[in-house]
GROMACS .gro file of C-alpha atoms in nm:
model
  297
    1MET     CA    1  -4.535  -2.482   4.842
    2THR     CA    2  -4.573  -2.178   5.037
    3VAL     CA    3  -4.806  -1.846   5.000
    4ALA     CA    4  -4.469  -1.630   4.993
    5GLU     CA    5  -4.344  -1.807   4.702
    6LEU     CA    6  -4.645  -1.696   4.470
    7PRO     CA    7  -4.529  -1.446   4.255
    8GLY     CA    8  -4.883  -1.309   4.170
    9LYS     CA    9  -5.057  -1.421   4.475
   10ALA     CA   10  -5.343  -1.566   4.245
   11MET     CA   11  -5.485  -1.875   4.301
   12LEU     CA   12  -5.756  -2.082   4.103
   13ALA     CA   13  -6.017  -2.163   4.340
   14PRO     CA   14  -6.139  -2.544   4.334
   15MET     CA   15  -6.460  -2.624   4.183
   16ALA     CA   16  -6.615  -2.960   4.159
   17ASP     CA   17  -6.699  -3.062   3.783
   18PHE     CA   18  -6.525  -2.771   3.650
   19THR     CA   19  -6.165  -2.721   3.771
   20GLU     CA   20  -6.046  -3.061   3.636
   21LEU     CA   21  -5.686  -3.089   3.476
   22PRO     CA   22  -5.739  -2.929   3.131
   23PHE     CA   23  -5.898  -2.598   3.269
   24ARG     CA   24  -5.638  -2.588   3.552
   25LEU     CA   25  -5.372  -2.580   3.312
   26LEU     CA   26  -5.553  -2.322   3.096
   27CYS     CA   27  -5.558  -2.120   3.386
   28ARG     CA   28  -5.209  -2.192   3.467
   29LYS     CA   29  -5.097  -2.075   3.126
   30TYR     CA   30  -5.274  -1.712   3.173
   31GLY     CA   31  -5.127  -1.644   3.494
   32ALA     CA   32  -5.301  -1.855   3.787
   33ASP     CA   33  -4.981  -1.924   4.035
   34CYS     CA   34  -5.133  -2.258   4.129
   35SER     CA   35  -5.472  -2.463   4.203
   36LEU     CA   36  -5.635  -2.744   4.354
   37VAL     CA   37  -5.762  -3.096   4.261
   38PRO     CA   38  -6.130  -3.040   4.377
   39LEU     CA   39  -6.344  -3.247   4.638
   40VAL     CA   40  -6.127  -3.563   4.644
   41SER     CA   41  -6.286  -3.806   4.880
   42ALA     CA   42  -6.051  -3.949   5.144
   43THR     CA   43  -6.285  -4.241   5.164
   44ALA     CA   44  -6.314  -4.334   4.832
   45ILE     CA   45  -5.936  -4.347   4.773
   46THR     CA   46  -5.935  -4.631   5.060
   47ARG     CA   47  -6.198  -4.813   4.891
   48SER     CA   48  -6.169  -4.788   4.496
   49GLU     CA   49  -5.865  -4.813   4.282
   50SER     CA   50  -6.039  -4.689   3.999
   51TYR     CA   51  -6.122  -4.397   4.204
   52PHE     CA   52  -5.794  -4.324   4.287
   53GLU     CA   53  -5.654  -4.370   3.932
   54ASN     CA   54  -5.877  -4.114   3.806
   55ILE     CA   55  -5.713  -3.846   4.014
   56ARG     CA   56  -5.500  -3.630   3.747
   57VAL     CA   57  -5.216  -3.419   3.842
   58ALA     CA   58  -4.970  -3.267   3.620
   59GLU     CA   59  -4.635  -3.158   3.698
   60LYS     CA   60  -4.642  -2.835   3.539
   61GLU     CA   61  -4.971  -2.687   3.696
   62ASN     CA   62  -4.821  -2.675   4.025
   63ALA     CA   63  -5.143  -2.812   4.190
   64GLY     CA   64  -5.252  -2.930   4.554
   65LEU     CA   65  -5.503  -3.184   4.629
   66GLN     CA   66  -5.827  -3.124   4.818
   67LEU     CA   67  -5.947  -3.386   5.031
   68PHE     CA   68  -6.296  -3.422   5.195
   69GLY     CA   69  -6.429  -3.646   5.464
   70ALA     CA   70  -6.514  -3.706   5.797
   71ALA     CA   71  -6.314  -4.011   5.936
   72PRO     CA   72  -5.945  -3.927   6.027
   73ALA     CA   73  -5.853  -4.282   5.988
   74ASP     CA   74  -5.941  -4.279   5.614
   75PHE     CA   75  -5.729  -3.970   5.559
   76GLY     CA   76  -5.426  -4.137   5.732
   77ILE     CA   77  -5.444  -4.406   5.448
   78ALA     CA   78  -5.536  -4.130   5.170
   79VAL     CA   79  -5.230  -3.933   5.259
   80GLU     CA   80  -5.012  -4.242   5.244
   81ARG     CA   81  -5.140  -4.325   4.897
   82ILE     CA   82  -5.115  -3.993   4.763
   83THR     CA   83  -4.761  -3.934   4.859
   84ASP     CA   84  -4.650  -4.268   4.731
   85ALA     CA   85  -4.821  -4.244   4.395
   86LEU     CA   86  -4.850  -3.887   4.286
   87PRO     CA   87  -4.536  -3.717   4.320
   88PHE     CA   88  -4.681  -3.404   4.156
   89VAL     CA   89  -4.868  -3.289   4.417
   90LYS     CA   90  -4.736  -2.978   4.598
   91TRP     CA   91  -4.969  -2.949   4.920
   92LEU     CA   92  -5.263  -3.109   5.078
   93ASP     CA   93  -5.608  -2.891   5.160
   94LEU     CA   94  -5.864  -2.982   5.407
   95ASN     CA   95  -6.251  -2.909   5.262
   96CYS     CA   96  -6.410  -2.725   5.531
   97GLY     CA   97  -6.624  -2.505   5.328
   98CYS     CA   98  -6.819  -2.667   5.081
   99PRO     CA   99  -7.178  -2.637   5.180
  100SER     CA  100  -7.342  -2.893   4.893
  101PRO     CA  101  -7.551  -3.144   5.053
  102ARG     CA  102  -7.358  -3.425   4.864
  103THR     CA  103  -7.069  -3.302   5.090
  104THR     CA  104  -7.223  -3.234   5.402
  105ALA     CA  105  -7.475  -3.531   5.416
  106GLY     CA  106  -7.174  -3.735   5.564
  107GLY     CA  107  -7.050  -3.474   5.807
  108ALA     CA  108  -6.796  -3.352   5.585
  109GLY     CA  109  -6.743  -2.981   5.402
  110SER     CA  110  -6.874  -2.695   5.600
  111ARG     CA  111  -7.027  -2.915   5.864
  112LEU     CA  112  -6.653  -2.973   5.995
  113LEU     CA  113  -6.694  -2.597   6.094
  114LYS     CA  114  -6.884  -2.673   6.377
  115LYS     CA  115  -6.632  -2.980   6.485
  116PRO     CA  116  -6.285  -2.807   6.517
  117LYS     CA  117  -6.138  -3.126   6.712
  118LEU     CA  118  -6.253  -3.361   6.435
  119ALA     CA  119  -6.110  -3.128   6.177
  120ALA     CA  120  -5.784  -3.071   6.378
  121ALA     CA  121  -5.741  -3.449   6.372
  122MET     CA  122  -5.765  -3.467   5.996
  123VAL     CA  123  -5.524  -3.174   5.956
  124ALA     CA  124  -5.299  -3.389   6.198
  125ARG     CA  125  -5.300  -3.691   5.955
  126MET     CA  126  -5.258  -3.493   5.644
  127LYS     CA  127  -4.927  -3.328   5.822
  128ARG     CA  128  -4.762  -3.661   5.825
  129SER     CA  129  -4.727  -3.651   5.437
  130GLY     CA  130  -4.441  -3.393   5.493
  131LEU     CA  131  -4.635  -3.172   5.264
  132ARG     CA  132  -4.776  -2.835   5.340
  133VAL     CA  133  -5.153  -2.862   5.439
  134SER     CA  134  -5.389  -2.574   5.402
  135VAL     CA  135  -5.782  -2.567   5.527
  136LYS     CA  136  -6.033  -2.407   5.312
  137MET     CA  137  -6.301  -2.289   5.507
  138ARG     CA  138  -6.578  -2.065   5.566
  139LEU     CA  139  -6.684  -1.788   5.842
  140LEU     CA  140  -6.900  -1.899   6.130
  141PRO     CA  141  -7.191  -1.674   6.198
  142LYS     CA  142  -6.967  -1.535   6.522
  143MET     CA  143  -6.617  -1.422   6.474
  144GLU     CA  144  -6.531  -1.550   6.808
  145LYS     CA  145  -6.615  -1.895   6.671
  146THR     CA  146  -6.450  -1.853   6.345
  147LEU     CA  147  -6.132  -1.737   6.522
  148GLU     CA  148  -6.153  -2.039   6.781
  149PHE     CA  149  -6.175  -2.254   6.441
  150CYS     CA  150  -5.852  -2.085   6.271
  151LYS     CA  151  -5.651  -2.110   6.581
  152ALA     CA  152  -5.750  -2.483   6.620
  153MET     CA  153  -5.643  -2.536   6.252
  154GLU     CA  154  -5.315  -2.364   6.334
  155LYS     CA  155  -5.243  -2.559   6.641
  156ALA     CA  156  -5.288  -2.889   6.440
  157GLY     CA  157  -5.034  -2.773   6.213
  158ALA     CA  158  -5.213  -2.613   5.900
  159ASP     CA  159  -4.954  -2.413   5.689
  160PHE     CA  160  -5.196  -2.175   5.572
  161LEU     CA  161  -5.575  -2.072   5.552
  162ILE     CA  162  -5.819  -2.031   5.258
  163VAL     CA  163  -6.102  -1.838   5.400
  164HIS     CA  164  -6.416  -1.778   5.167
  165GLY     CA  165  -6.578  -1.465   5.326
  166ARG     CA  166  -6.941  -1.611   5.343
  167THR     CA  167  -7.107  -1.851   5.611
  168GLU     CA  168  -7.229  -2.192   5.533
  169LYS     CA  169  -7.605  -2.068   5.522
  170GLN     CA  170  -7.513  -1.813   5.281
  171GLY     CA  171  -7.388  -2.043   5.034
  172TYR     CA  172  -7.300  -1.802   4.731
  173SER     CA  173  -7.543  -1.531   4.804
  174GLY     CA  174  -7.460  -1.216   4.951
  175LYS     CA  175  -7.149  -1.050   4.949
  176ALA     CA  176  -6.814  -1.168   5.085
  177ASP     CA  177  -6.727  -1.024   5.412
  178TRP     CA  178  -6.368  -0.938   5.342
  179ASP     CA  179  -6.338  -0.743   5.669
  180SER     CA  180  -6.378  -1.073   5.866
  181ILE     CA  181  -6.100  -1.221   5.623
  182LYS     CA  182  -5.860  -0.947   5.743
  183LYS     CA  183  -5.961  -0.976   6.119
  184ILE     CA  184  -5.835  -1.333   6.075
  185ARG     CA  185  -5.550  -1.272   5.909
  186GLU     CA  186  -5.430  -1.033   6.187
  187ARG     CA  187  -5.535  -1.265   6.475
  188THR     CA  188  -5.374  -1.587   6.340
  189GLY     CA  189  -5.011  -1.661   6.280
  190ILE     CA  190  -5.007  -1.843   5.958
  191PRO     CA  191  -5.103  -1.688   5.623
  192VAL     CA  192  -5.465  -1.624   5.489
  193VAL     CA  193  -5.563  -1.695   5.113
  194GLY     CA  194  -5.913  -1.460   5.083
  195ASN     CA  195  -6.154  -1.588   4.893
  196GLY     CA  196  -6.530  -1.457   4.731
  197ASP     CA  197  -6.640  -1.194   4.484
  198ILE     CA  198  -6.315  -1.129   4.299
  199ASN     CA  199  -6.415  -1.050   3.949
  200GLU     CA  200  -6.066  -0.889   3.831
  201ILE     CA  201  -5.730  -0.959   3.907
  202ALA     CA  202  -5.678  -0.597   4.008
  203LEU     CA  203  -5.961  -0.642   4.315
  204GLY     CA  204  -5.725  -0.919   4.448
  205ARG     CA  205  -5.404  -0.736   4.422
  206LYS     CA  206  -5.570  -0.455   4.589
  207TYR     CA  207  -5.679  -0.671   4.903
  208VAL     CA  208  -5.318  -0.805   4.922
  209LYS     CA  209  -5.166  -0.468   4.927
  210GLU     CA  210  -5.417  -0.312   5.164
  211GLY     CA  211  -5.369  -0.617   5.428
  212TYR     CA  212  -5.683  -0.782   5.381
  213ALA     CA  213  -5.500  -1.119   5.288
  214ASP     CA  214  -5.165  -1.268   5.216
  215ALA     CA  215  -5.299  -1.380   4.862
  216PHE     CA  216  -5.643  -1.454   4.694
  217MET     CA  217  -5.826  -1.707   4.533
  218ILE     CA  218  -6.062  -1.661   4.216
  219GLY     CA  219  -6.336  -1.887   4.165
  220ARG     CA  220  -6.672  -1.812   3.938
  221ALA     CA  221  -6.528  -1.535   3.757
  222ALA     CA  222  -6.260  -1.760   3.616
  223LEU     CA  223  -6.502  -1.975   3.473
  224SER     CA  224  -6.616  -1.753   3.201
  225ASN     CA  225  -6.268  -1.567   3.161
  226PRO     CA  226  -5.987  -1.808   3.239
  227ARG     CA  227  -5.750  -1.503   3.124
  228ILE     CA  228  -5.854  -1.302   3.419
  229PHE     CA  229  -5.547  -1.402   3.601
  230CYS     CA  230  -5.340  -1.174   3.345
  231GLY     CA  231  -5.606  -0.899   3.339
  232LYS     CA  232  -5.753  -0.982   3.009
  233LYS     CA  233  -6.113  -0.991   2.906
  234THR     CA  234  -6.325  -1.223   2.648
  235GLU     CA  235  -6.394  -0.984   2.364
  236GLY     CA  236  -6.677  -1.150   2.163
  237ILE     CA  237  -6.786  -1.487   2.050
  238GLU     CA  238  -6.445  -1.545   1.832
  239ASP     CA  239  -6.239  -1.441   2.106
  240ALA     CA  240  -6.435  -1.736   2.297
  241LYS     CA  241  -6.403  -1.986   2.041
  242GLY     CA  242  -6.029  -1.920   2.052
  243LEU     CA  243  -6.019  -2.003   2.428
  244LEU     CA  244  -6.210  -2.292   2.386
  245ARG     CA  245  -6.017  -2.438   2.106
  246GLU     CA  246  -5.705  -2.383   2.345
  247TYR     CA  247  -5.923  -2.572   2.618
  248LEU     CA  248  -6.009  -2.867   2.375
  249ALA     CA  249  -5.632  -2.883   2.291
  250LEU     CA  250  -5.546  -2.937   2.632
  251CYS     CA  251  -5.826  -3.205   2.701
  252ASN     CA  252  -5.646  -3.392   2.362
  253ARG     CA  253  -5.310  -3.352   2.486
  254ASN     CA  254  -5.385  -3.466   2.846
  255ASP     CA  255  -5.610  -3.742   2.759
  256PHE     CA  256  -5.923  -3.606   2.898
  257LEU     CA  257  -6.206  -3.755   2.714
  258GLU     CA  258  -6.501  -3.662   2.959
  259VAL     CA  259  -6.745  -3.520   2.752
  260ASN     CA  260  -6.987  -3.391   2.993
  261ASN     CA  261  -6.743  -3.226   3.181
  262ALA     CA  262  -6.578  -3.049   2.898
  263LYS     CA  263  -6.944  -2.951   2.775
  264LEU     CA  264  -6.977  -2.801   3.127
  265VAL     CA  265  -6.663  -2.582   3.095
  266ALA     CA  266  -6.710  -2.490   2.734
  267THR     CA  267  -7.038  -2.346   2.775
  268GLN     CA  268  -6.934  -2.100   3.053
  269PHE     CA  269  -6.683  -1.937   2.793
  270PHE     CA  270  -7.001  -1.835   2.614
  271ARG     CA  271  -7.159  -1.564   2.834
  272GLY     CA  272  -7.226  -1.165   2.814
  273PHE     CA  273  -7.199  -1.123   2.438
  274ARG     CA  274  -7.443  -1.136   2.128
  275GLY     CA  275  -7.456  -1.500   1.989
  276SER     CA  276  -7.356  -1.671   2.360
  277ALA     CA  277  -7.675  -1.840   2.383
  278GLY     CA  278  -7.677  -2.023   2.053
  279MET     CA  279  -7.325  -2.127   2.140
  280ARG     CA  280  -7.431  -2.276   2.434
  281LEU     CA  281  -7.693  -2.448   2.284
  282ALA     CA  282  -7.479  -2.598   2.027
  283VAL     CA  283  -7.229  -2.728   2.262
  284SER     CA  284  -7.472  -2.890   2.522
  285LYS     CA  285  -7.567  -3.131   2.202
  286ALA     CA  286  -7.231  -3.234   2.169
  287LYS     CA  287  -7.186  -3.621   2.196
  288SER     CA  288  -6.794  -3.604   2.237
  289ILE     CA  289  -6.508  -3.366   2.222
  290GLU     CA  290  -6.479  -3.430   1.871
  291ASP     CA  291  -6.842  -3.297   1.833
  292ILE     CA  292  -6.753  -2.967   2.019
  293LYS     CA  293  -6.475  -2.935   1.769
  294VAL     CA  294  -6.691  -2.928   1.494
  295PHE     CA  295  -6.928  -2.654   1.667
  296MET     CA  296  -6.603  -2.434   1.665
  297GLN     CA  297  -6.557  -2.438   1.272
   0.00000   0.00000   0.00000
């Protein structure tokens, strides 16, 4: 998969605990060009058969797989397993952007921004798969260091960059810096996908048209409105219930029975309109996916 091949230039951002298979398929239905299986541990793949077996990728979703970790040797083994057993994976992504303590504690995620040589070594291992490789990253406090990191990833073989326009310290606060994303695009030789604060499809298209990025990625705004990719909004509680029914149907069709994950996703659909709080409370009490269906009646 290449960025140039994306008809709408719109990607669904990987968000741990939210963007599992049914939700990715729902966003794909409504116009997301592609998505990423979020935060897959390269180390866990090498050590746990059950962990690897729980990775779900469907042919029709056009998904890549995002790896995190801090040991290049683990990436080599993980990539071999992925290419042998998961033929529907379209590309691989190295997570260098997640600021969550559960990711950074072992030196992975956004901590890799300060270790470009280590990140480059992992990109090189991933390239052995024969698949295209992206690096999802954040800005460093100084543009000079950000560009050094980007160029190191390019030299290591990365095919494109996915840049969240915030620093590790910012987390998800403040505003995404799209001017910095544009500078990265202008000063590197590979495509750049911009990420951060896109709350409607028109804004993402505007950034692409004006040369800020080659494509864009939508994250949190898609959680409450998976139809954002086709420019539609959720119009009230009955509309949200319809979305939830679609999501639950995808859970059943794909044998996805993780009720806690389903509840987490379902509660996001009910926000911003009368009756939302009551629906979130009802869904939160569900003990099974069947219980959630009952609440929809």
